[in-house]
XYZ file of C-alpha atoms in Angstrom:
86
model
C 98.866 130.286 87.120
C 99.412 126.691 88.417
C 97.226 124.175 86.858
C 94.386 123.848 89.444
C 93.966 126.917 89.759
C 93.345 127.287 86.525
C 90.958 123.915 86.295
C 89.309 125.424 89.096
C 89.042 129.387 87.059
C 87.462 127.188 84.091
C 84.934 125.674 86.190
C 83.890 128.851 87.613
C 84.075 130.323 84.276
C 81.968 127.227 83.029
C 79.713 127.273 86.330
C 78.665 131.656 85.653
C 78.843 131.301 81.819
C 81.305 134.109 81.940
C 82.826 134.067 77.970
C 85.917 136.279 78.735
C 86.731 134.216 81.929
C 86.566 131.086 80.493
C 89.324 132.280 77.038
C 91.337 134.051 79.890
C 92.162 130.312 81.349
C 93.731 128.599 77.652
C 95.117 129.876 74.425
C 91.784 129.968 71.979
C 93.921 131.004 69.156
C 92.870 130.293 65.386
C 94.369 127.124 65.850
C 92.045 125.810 68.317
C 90.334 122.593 67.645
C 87.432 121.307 69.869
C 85.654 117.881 69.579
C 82.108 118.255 71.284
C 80.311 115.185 72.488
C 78.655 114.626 68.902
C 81.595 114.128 67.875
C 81.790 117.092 65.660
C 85.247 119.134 65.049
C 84.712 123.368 66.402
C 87.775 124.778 64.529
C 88.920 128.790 64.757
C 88.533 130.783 68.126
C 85.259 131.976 66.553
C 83.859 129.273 66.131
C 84.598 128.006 69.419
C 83.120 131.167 71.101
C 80.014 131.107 69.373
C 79.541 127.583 70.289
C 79.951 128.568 73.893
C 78.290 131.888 73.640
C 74.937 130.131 72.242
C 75.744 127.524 75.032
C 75.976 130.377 77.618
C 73.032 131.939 76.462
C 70.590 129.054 77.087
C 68.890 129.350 80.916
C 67.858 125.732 80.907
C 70.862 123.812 81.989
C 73.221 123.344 84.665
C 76.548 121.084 85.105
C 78.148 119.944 87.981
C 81.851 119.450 87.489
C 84.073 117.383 90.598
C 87.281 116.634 90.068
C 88.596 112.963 90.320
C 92.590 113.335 89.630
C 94.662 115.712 88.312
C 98.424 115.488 87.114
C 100.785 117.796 86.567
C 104.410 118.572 85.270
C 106.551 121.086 83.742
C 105.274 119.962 79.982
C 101.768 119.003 80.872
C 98.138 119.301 82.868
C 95.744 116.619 82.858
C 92.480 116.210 84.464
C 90.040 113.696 85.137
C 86.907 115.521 85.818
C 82.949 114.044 86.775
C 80.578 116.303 84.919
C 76.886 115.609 86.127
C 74.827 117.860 83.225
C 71.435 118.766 83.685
């Protein structure tokens, strides 16, 4: 999967709250860390999915995601992305 495509399957993911989409698109292995806007550390794919299955579960929010620039090469992705949440 080239890397847009797979921005693009994360923000459809992200955009449906579909769980199994959204781990399709990355590695979530045990190793994963994630830094939410707290600033708090998610560590363990467990963790990580409950946080986003609680997330998914909640009816009262919506976010807009349009992407500004992307960059990519053999080694690496990287996104710039403008996230309006409601």
């Amino acid at each position: 999967m080239k890397f847009d495509e797979m921005l693009q399957s994360i923000f459809d993911a992200i955009k449906h709250r579909d769980l199994d989409k959204l781990f399709s698109t990355a590695s979530f292995d045990e190793d994963v860390v994630m830094i939410i806007p707290n600033g708090a550390f998610i560590k363990g794919r467990s963790a990580v999915a409950n946080l986003h299955a609680a997330w998914f579960a909640d009816p009262d929010w919506q976010m807009d995601m349009k992407l500004l620039r992307s960059i990519e090469t053999p080694e690496m992705g990287f996104a710039l992305v403008q996230v309006d949440y409601k």
